[in-house]
Tab-separated table of C-alpha atoms in Angstrom:
chain	number	residue	atom	x	y	z
E	987	MET	CA	-0.004	0.041	-0.053
E	988	ILE	CA	1.251	3.477	-0.975
E	989	PRO	CA	1.523	5.769	2.093
E	990	ALA	CA	-1.156	8.475	2.181
E	991	LYS	CA	1.439	11.054	3.038
E	992	SER	CA	3.077	10.686	-0.362
E	993	CYS	CA	-0.053	12.154	-1.994
E	994	LEU	CA	0.883	10.469	-5.248
E	995	ILE	CA	-2.053	9.915	-7.648
E	996	ILE	CA	-1.629	6.608	-9.424
E	997	PHE	CA	-3.940	4.679	-11.591
E	998	LEU	CA	-2.889	1.188	-12.551
E	999	THR	CA	-5.051	-0.834	-14.957
E	1000	MET	CA	-3.086	-3.982	-15.813
E	1001	GLY	CA	-5.225	-6.587	-17.496
E	1002	LEU	CA	-6.428	-7.960	-20.834
E	1003	CYS	CA	-7.857	-4.576	-21.813
E	1004	LEU	CA	-4.223	-3.468	-22.277
E	1005	PHE	CA	-3.716	-6.012	-25.006
E	1006	GLY	CA	-7.216	-6.361	-26.507
E	1007	GLY	CA	-8.776	-3.792	-26.471
E	1008	CYS	CA	-0.957	43.587	-29.232
E	1009	GLY	CA	0.288	46.661	-27.434
E	1010	ASN	CA	-1.262	50.009	-26.229
E	1011	ASN	CA	-0.275	52.958	-24.056
E	1012	THR	CA	-2.554	52.164	-21.133
E	1013	THR	CA	-1.242	50.897	-17.825
E	1014	PRO	CA	-2.246	47.215	-17.266
E	1015	GLY	CA	-4.360	46.501	-14.222
E	1016	PRO	CA	-3.734	43.651	-11.827
E	1017	GLU	CA	-5.594	41.136	-13.992
E	1018	SER	CA	-3.526	42.018	-17.177
E	1019	ALA	CA	-0.313	41.704	-15.124
E	1020	THR	CA	-1.204	38.187	-13.914
E	1021	ALA	CA	-2.091	37.063	-17.396
E	1022	SER	CA	1.147	38.213	-18.764
E	1023	GLU	CA	3.273	36.266	-16.298
E	1024	ALA	CA	5.226	33.297	-17.779
E	1025	ILE	CA	3.688	29.899	-16.897
E	1026	PRO	CA	6.304	27.327	-16.092
E	1027	PRO	CA	6.137	24.272	-18.356
E	1028	ASP	CA	5.319	20.849	-17.180
E	1029	SER	CA	7.209	17.674	-18.248
E	1030	LEU	CA	4.855	15.059	-19.708
E	1031	VAL	CA	6.412	11.758	-20.406
E	1032	LEU	CA	4.795	8.986	-22.499
E	1033	ILE	CA	6.485	5.549	-22.441
E	1034	LEU	CA	5.511	3.082	-25.179
E	1035	LEU	CA	6.598	-0.518	-24.443
E	1036	ASP	CA	6.688	-3.145	-27.185
E	1037	LYS	CA	4.755	-6.199	-25.988
E	1038	THR	CA	5.212	-8.381	-29.053
E	1039	LEU	CA	7.119	-11.605	-29.506
E	1040	SER	CA	10.214	-9.743	-30.782
E	1041	LEU	CA	10.599	-7.867	-27.504
E	1042	GLY	CA	8.039	-9.296	-25.096
E	1043	ASP	CA	10.220	-11.414	-22.721
E	1044	LYS	CA	10.152	-9.743	-19.302
E	1045	ASP	CA	13.874	-10.430	-18.688
E	1046	VAL	CA	14.602	-8.517	-21.858
E	1047	GLN	CA	12.297	-5.697	-20.931
E	1048	LEU	CA	13.790	-5.294	-17.527
E	1049	LYS	CA	17.149	-4.437	-19.105
E	1050	PHE	CA	15.531	-1.084	-20.101
E	1051	GLU	CA	14.465	-0.214	-16.525
E	1052	GLN	CA	17.613	1.631	-15.384
E	1053	PRO	CA	18.024	3.809	-18.526
E	1054	ILE	CA	14.352	4.814	-18.254
E	1055	ARG	CA	14.581	5.450	-14.530
E	1056	SER	CA	17.667	7.689	-15.066
E	1057	ARG	CA	15.709	9.768	-17.644
E	1058	LEU	CA	12.772	10.119	-15.257
E	1059	VAL	CA	15.094	11.538	-12.647
E	1060	ASP	CA	16.099	14.204	-15.106
E	1061	LEU	CA	12.582	15.046	-16.326
E	1062	ILE	CA	10.088	14.428	-13.503
E	1063	ARG	CA	11.040	17.058	-10.935
E	1064	LYS	CA	7.987	19.021	-9.643
E	1065	LYS	CA	4.179	19.020	-9.151
E	1066	ASP	CA	2.133	18.133	-12.152
E	1067	HIS	CA	4.948	16.466	-14.026
E	1068	GLN	CA	3.395	13.272	-15.454
E	1069	VAL	CA	4.293	9.799	-16.629
E	1070	MET	CA	2.030	7.585	-18.790
E	1071	VAL	CA	2.642	4.097	-20.013
E	1072	TYR	CA	0.971	2.370	-23.005
E	1073	PHE	CA	1.724	-0.943	-24.715
E	1074	ILE	CA	2.559	-1.493	-28.319
E	1075	HIS	CA	1.216	-4.655	-30.123
E	1076	GLY	CA	-1.254	-5.620	-32.748
E	1077	ASN	CA	-4.038	-3.507	-31.272
E	1078	THR	CA	-2.030	-0.467	-30.009
E	1079	SER	CA	-4.792	2.041	-30.678
E	1080	GLY	CA	-7.333	-0.028	-28.711
E	1081	ALA	CA	-5.253	-0.487	-25.652
E	1082	GLN	CA	-5.880	1.414	-22.420
E	1083	ALA	CA	-3.152	3.142	-20.408
E	1084	ALA	CA	-1.189	0.563	-18.372
E	1085	PHE	CA	-0.172	3.339	-15.912
E	1086	LYS	CA	-0.704	6.991	-15.224
E	1087	GLY	CA	1.101	8.851	-12.399
E	1088	ALA	CA	1.984	12.433	-11.435
E	1089	ILE	CA	4.042	14.293	-8.892
E	1090	THR	CA	1.650	15.957	-6.405
E	1091	ALA	CA	4.051	17.385	-3.806
E	1092	ASP	CA	3.562	21.086	-3.256
E	1093	LYS	CA	6.643	23.326	-3.286
E	1094	PRO	CA	6.774	25.648	-0.241
E	1095	SER	CA	6.164	29.222	-1.072
E	1096	ASP	CA	8.657	31.959	-0.274
E	1097	GLN	CA	6.126	33.380	2.171
E	1098	GLU	CA	5.857	30.010	3.987
E	1099	LEU	CA	9.574	29.670	4.172
E	1100	ASN	CA	10.091	33.239	5.460
E	1101	GLU	CA	7.550	32.674	8.122
E	1102	LEU	CA	9.294	29.527	9.288
E	1103	GLY	CA	12.902	30.667	9.279
E	1104	GLY	CA	15.900	28.951	10.857
E	1105	GLN	CA	15.987	25.203	11.064
E	1106	SER	CA	12.247	24.818	10.376
E	1107	ARG	CA	12.796	26.412	7.003
E	1108	THR	CA	15.639	23.947	6.167
E	1109	ASP	CA	13.555	20.996	7.381
E	1110	ARG	CA	10.588	22.166	5.145
E	1111	LYS	CA	12.911	22.322	2.081
E	1112	ASN	CA	14.303	18.871	2.872
E	1113	LYS	CA	10.847	17.472	3.363
E	1114	TYR	CA	9.844	18.718	-0.118
E	1115	ARG	CA	12.867	17.199	-1.789
E	1116	GLN	CA	12.148	13.898	0.060
E	1117	ASP	CA	8.600	13.884	-1.152
E	1118	ILE	CA	9.631	14.482	-4.756
E	1119	ASN	CA	12.173	11.718	-4.577
E	1120	GLN	CA	9.741	9.291	-3.014
E	1121	GLN	CA	6.925	10.008	-5.501
E	1122	ARG	CA	9.285	9.725	-8.425
E	1123	SER	CA	10.635	6.485	-7.231
E	1124	GLN	CA	7.128	5.094	-6.858
E	1125	ILE	CA	6.392	6.144	-10.426
E	1126	ALA	CA	9.527	4.360	-11.651
E	1127	ASP	CA	8.505	1.268	-9.693
E	1128	LYS	CA	5.194	1.210	-11.498
E	1129	VAL	CA	7.019	1.615	-14.910
E	1130	LYS	CA	9.045	-1.497	-13.865
E	1131	GLU	CA	5.864	-3.417	-13.238
E	1132	ALA	CA	4.658	-2.453	-16.712
E	1133	LEU	CA	7.960	-3.609	-18.213
E	1134	MET	CA	7.381	-7.023	-16.558
E	1135	ALA	CA	3.776	-7.390	-17.691
E	1136	PRO	CA	3.393	-10.270	-20.157
E	1137	ASN	CA	1.203	-10.288	-23.219
E	1138	PRO	CA	-0.004	-13.825	-23.948
E	1139	GLU	CA	-2.752	-12.554	-26.340
E	1140	PRO	CA	-2.750	-12.909	-30.131
E	1141	THR	CA	-1.880	-9.222	-30.335
E	1142	ASN	CA	1.705	-10.180	-29.560
E	1143	ARG	CA	2.101	-11.343	-33.193
E	1144	GLN	CA	1.937	-7.967	-34.903
E	1145	THR	CA	3.455	-4.554	-34.132
E	1146	ASP	CA	1.326	-1.537	-34.879
E	1147	LEU	CA	3.747	1.336	-34.328
E	1148	TRP	CA	1.756	3.608	-36.645
E	1149	ALA	CA	-0.892	3.673	-33.924
E	1150	SER	CA	1.583	5.285	-31.486
E	1151	LEU	CA	0.716	8.580	-33.164
E	1152	GLU	CA	-2.907	8.197	-32.021
E	1153	ILE	CA	-1.681	7.311	-28.538
E	1154	MET	CA	0.442	10.414	-28.459
E	1155	SER	CA	-2.489	12.522	-29.617
E	1156	ARG	CA	-4.613	11.027	-26.869
E	1157	ALA	CA	-2.019	11.144	-24.036
E	1158	PHE	CA	-1.010	14.758	-24.637
E	1159	SER	CA	-4.491	16.029	-25.585
E	1160	THR	CA	-4.735	18.247	-22.476
E	1161	SER	CA	-1.153	19.582	-22.698
E	1162	ARG	CA	-0.485	23.316	-22.988
E	1163	PRO	CA	1.662	24.839	-25.755
E	1164	GLU	CA	4.465	25.573	-23.215
E	1165	ASP	CA	4.648	22.033	-21.886
E	1166	LYS	CA	7.538	19.748	-22.696
E	1167	LYS	CA	6.361	16.508	-24.234
E	1168	TYR	CA	8.635	13.433	-24.336
E	1169	VAL	CA	8.055	9.931	-25.794
E	1170	PHE	CA	10.183	6.916	-25.004
E	1171	PHE	CA	9.898	3.931	-27.216
E	1172	VAL	CA	11.161	0.529	-25.930
E	1173	SER	CA	11.005	-1.271	-29.250
E	1174	ASP	CA	13.003	-2.547	-32.203
E	1175	MET	CA	10.757	-0.267	-34.236
E	1176	GLU	CA	9.871	-2.916	-36.734
E	1177	GLU	CA	6.426	-2.032	-37.977
E	1178	SER	CA	4.767	-5.402	-38.686
E	1179	VAL	CA	0.994	-5.388	-39.576
E	1180	ILE	CA	-0.589	-7.626	-42.230
E	1181	GLY	CA	-3.114	-5.950	-44.494
E	1182	ALA	CA	-3.616	-3.610	-47.473
E	1183	ASN	CA	-1.528	-0.472	-47.416
E	1184	ARG	CA	0.336	-1.700	-44.285
E	1185	ARG	CA	4.089	-2.268	-43.707
E	1186	ASP	CA	5.823	-5.406	-42.460
E	1187	PHE	CA	9.461	-4.536	-41.857
E	1188	THR	CA	10.186	-8.109	-40.599
E	1189	ARG	CA	9.510	-9.298	-44.194
E	1190	MET	CA	10.353	-6.317	-46.308
E	1191	PRO	CA	12.145	-3.321	-44.679
E	1192	PRO	CA	13.098	-0.306	-46.813
E	1193	LYS	CA	16.323	-1.043	-48.700
E	1194	ASP	CA	17.937	2.454	-48.422
E	1195	LYS	CA	17.351	6.037	-47.182
E	1196	THR	CA	15.656	7.139	-50.363
E	1197	GLU	CA	13.112	4.376	-50.225
E	1198	ALA	CA	12.629	4.808	-46.419
E	1199	GLU	CA	11.822	8.459	-46.845
E	1200	ALA	CA	9.515	7.810	-49.815
E	1201	TRP	CA	7.556	5.261	-47.902
E	1202	ALA	CA	7.275	7.577	-44.982
E	1203	GLY	CA	5.722	10.239	-47.277
E	1204	GLN	CA	3.174	7.732	-48.702
E	1205	ASP	CA	2.307	6.265	-45.284
E	1206	MET	CA	1.650	9.680	-43.697
E	1207	GLU	CA	-1.477	10.032	-45.778
E	1208	VAL	CA	-2.675	6.533	-44.936
E	1209	ILE	CA	-2.087	7.104	-41.282
E	1210	LYS	CA	-4.098	10.299	-41.344
E	1211	GLN	CA	-7.092	8.227	-42.588
E	1212	LEU	CA	-6.695	5.255	-40.268
E	1213	TYR	CA	-6.112	6.961	-36.925
E	1214	LYS	CA	-7.572	9.718	-34.822
E	1215	LEU	CA	-4.758	12.269	-34.736
E	1216	GLN	CA	-4.542	15.742	-33.340
E	1217	PRO	CA	-1.831	17.459	-35.420
E	1218	ASP	CA	-1.418	20.366	-33.056
E	1219	VAL	CA	-0.805	18.065	-30.153
E	1220	LEU	CA	1.833	16.093	-32.002
E	1221	GLN	CA	3.835	19.219	-32.761
E	1222	GLY	CA	6.983	19.632	-30.609
E	1223	ILE	CA	7.190	16.106	-29.199
E	1224	SER	CA	10.660	14.882	-28.512
E	1225	ALA	CA	11.066	11.069	-29.079
E	1226	THR	CA	13.727	8.708	-27.898
E	1227	ILE	CA	14.118	4.993	-28.874
E	1228	PHE	CA	15.590	2.391	-26.461
E	1229	LEU	CA	16.209	-0.881	-28.294
E	1230	PRO	CA	18.574	-3.933	-27.880
E	1231	LYS	CA	22.095	-3.152	-28.791
E	1232	ALA	CA	22.224	-6.012	-31.269
E	1233	ALA	CA	19.209	-4.602	-33.095
E	1234	PHE	CA	20.780	-1.077	-32.919
E	1235	GLU	CA	23.989	-2.315	-34.559
E	1236	ASN	CA	22.146	-4.289	-37.253
E	1237	SER	CA	22.892	-2.714	-40.577
E	1238	GLY	CA	19.169	-2.919	-41.476
E	1239	PHE	CA	18.131	-0.746	-38.553
E	1240	GLN	CA	19.607	2.464	-40.019
E	1241	THR	CA	17.201	2.387	-42.948
E	1242	ILE	CA	14.296	1.815	-40.557
E	1243	ARG	CA	15.583	4.798	-38.468
E	1244	TYR	CA	15.463	6.952	-41.635
E	1245	TYR	CA	11.842	5.875	-42.121
E	1246	TRP	CA	10.784	6.855	-38.522
E	1247	GLU	CA	12.754	10.143	-38.628
E	1248	ALA	CA	10.953	11.099	-41.804
E	1249	LEU	CA	7.514	9.925	-40.738
E	1250	PHE	CA	7.672	11.493	-37.204
E	1251	GLY	CA	9.163	14.633	-38.673
E	1252	SER	CA	6.212	15.028	-41.061
E	1253	PHE	CA	4.042	15.362	-37.890
E	1254	GLY	CA	6.361	17.767	-36.136
E	1255	ILE	CA	7.862	15.100	-33.891
E	1256	ASN	CA	11.615	15.166	-33.407
E	1257	LEU	CA	13.340	11.757	-33.217
E	1258	GLY	CA	16.495	12.609	-31.429
E	1259	GLU	CA	18.334	10.005	-29.343
E	1260	VAL	CA	18.438	6.267	-30.219
E	1261	ARG	CA	20.029	4.134	-27.601
E	1262	GLY	CA	21.199	0.552	-27.963
E	1263	ILE	CA	20.936	-1.240	-24.622
E	1264	GLU	CA	23.145	-4.215	-23.807
E	1265	LEU	CA	21.102	-7.163	-22.792
E	1266	GLU	CA	23.820	-9.382	-21.468
């Protein structure tokens, strides 16, 4: 049981539903001054875990825990910073969130600290830091649980990465323009869906950069028709891929990377870092 004093809001829904389913010369009044103040951005992190046969083994998935935990320490630092976890498989767009959590600890105001003074002021600051660390650790533990969750359903046989764009649109739908939006993929990024106008990189990946970028341009139009996207929401997302080091070093992965860089870029998403993780 999570201690009540941590005030961490966590929703965990592990189950089959995850896998099946202008200016003027006047002097501004108080209200105008408030409205003009800069609003600090929140960090919103979406983690997409591949739960297909290619990367579904829990021992393999656990190798990604520490790199993700380290990134969360950097990004999840204050109240309203959020982490969401969804699973990638053959029915990615139909899956519910595996986990949603947020930091809820209130930072003490300057007025509060000034009223306390002395040792009490130091203790209050330390208590706040402890609460942040505790809540962030609890979030990271829930991400670990999600990494370990198996997918025994038939959805483990296909990988619908295209649908991640709909998940991003959904997960960040209430974000503000100033918020920082991050997406972590734990996946080999091999799109593999059987059907008309679909891609199966396990059978036929793009052969070079030119073809990868051409396919991405074609597929963008198909994706817009298949999925419920919010283009404004997708703008400005920063994406990172974590994948097994062996897959990262595979010569075929680079052409697949060109594909995702082009496809995500067409929606205003920046695919920055790609990290190969040693599994041994």
